Amino acid sequence: MESIDWIGSAAACLTTASFVPQAWHTFRSRDVSGISLTMYSLFTLGVALWLVYGILLLAWPIIIANVITTSLALMILMMKLKYR
């Protein structure tokens, strides 16, 4: 693995890991009152586009991180729509 791949992998792990506590808290509490629907919609679309970008480049760190983050963001977005 080249050093650029290590950097990408580290960045992917850190950004994805930073998202997990908020997602876990939201799943546990079902409290979505502090979440902006517009912001979360744009965030989810942005992460999904990063996923597409990673797939087009065959960049596995980008793909793996954004599969996880897109999945979590979609679940939170669905909760926001359900529990608003």
Coordinates of C-alpha atoms in Angstrom, one line a residue:
M1 CA 0.0 0.0 0.0
E2 CA 1.4 3.4 -1.0
S3 CA 1.7 6.3 1.5
I4 CA -1.1 8.1 -0.2
D5 CA -3.4 5.2 0.4
W6 CA -2.4 5.2 4.1
I7 CA -3.3 8.9 4.3
G8 CA -6.6 8.3 2.6
S9 CA -7.4 5.3 4.9
A10 CA -6.5 7.3 8.0
A11 CA -8.7 10.2 6.9
A12 CA -11.6 7.9 6.1
C13 CA -11.3 6.1 9.4
L14 CA -11.2 9.3 11.4
T15 CA -14.1 11.1 9.7
T16 CA -16.3 8.0 9.7
A17 CA -15.5 7.2 13.4
S18 CA -16.3 10.8 14.3
F19 CA -19.8 10.4 12.9
V20 CA -20.6 7.2 14.8
P21 CA -21.1 8.6 18.3
Q22 CA -23.8 11.1 17.0
A23 CA -25.5 8.3 15.0
W24 CA -25.4 6.0 18.0
H25 CA -26.9 8.7 20.3
T26 CA -29.6 9.4 17.8
F27 CA -30.5 5.8 17.3
R28 CA -30.6 5.2 21.1
S29 CA -32.6 8.3 22.1
R30 CA -34.7 8.8 18.9
D31 CA -34.3 12.5 19.6
V32 CA -34.0 14.3 16.3
S33 CA -35.2 17.7 17.5
G34 CA -31.7 19.2 17.2
I35 CA -31.2 18.0 13.6
S36 CA -31.9 20.2 10.7
L37 CA -33.7 18.4 7.9
T38 CA -32.2 20.7 5.2
M39 CA -28.7 20.3 6.6
Y40 CA -29.0 16.5 7.0
S41 CA -30.5 16.1 3.5
L42 CA -27.6 18.1 2.0
F43 CA -25.1 16.2 4.1
T44 CA -26.5 12.8 3.0
L45 CA -26.5 13.8 -0.6
G46 CA -22.9 15.1 -0.3
V47 CA -21.7 11.9 1.3
A48 CA -23.5 9.8 -1.4
L49 CA -21.7 11.8 -4.1
W50 CA -18.4 11.1 -2.3
L51 CA -19.3 7.5 -2.5
V52 CA -20.0 7.7 -6.3
Y53 CA -16.7 9.6 -6.7
G54 CA -14.8 6.9 -4.8
I55 CA -16.4 4.2 -6.9
L56 CA -15.5 6.0 -10.2
L57 CA -11.9 6.2 -9.0
L58 CA -11.9 2.7 -7.4
A59 CA -10.5 4.4 -4.3
W60 CA -11.3 1.9 -1.6
P61 CA -10.7 4.2 1.4
I62 CA -13.3 6.6 0.0
I63 CA -15.7 3.8 -0.9
I64 CA -15.7 2.0 2.4
A65 CA -15.9 5.2 4.5
N66 CA -18.7 6.6 2.5
V67 CA -20.7 3.3 2.4
I68 CA -20.7 3.4 6.2
T69 CA -21.4 7.1 6.5
T70 CA -24.1 7.2 3.8
S71 CA -25.9 4.3 5.5
L72 CA -25.8 5.9 8.9
A73 CA -26.8 9.3 7.5
L74 CA -29.7 7.8 5.6
M75 CA -30.9 6.0 8.8
I76 CA -30.8 9.3 10.8
L77 CA -32.5 11.2 7.9
M78 CA -35.3 8.6 7.9
M79 CA -35.6 8.9 11.7
K80 CA -35.8 12.7 11.3
L81 CA -38.6 12.3 8.8
K82 CA -40.4 9.8 11.0
Y83 CA -40.1 11.4 14.4
R84 CA -40.3 15.1 13.5

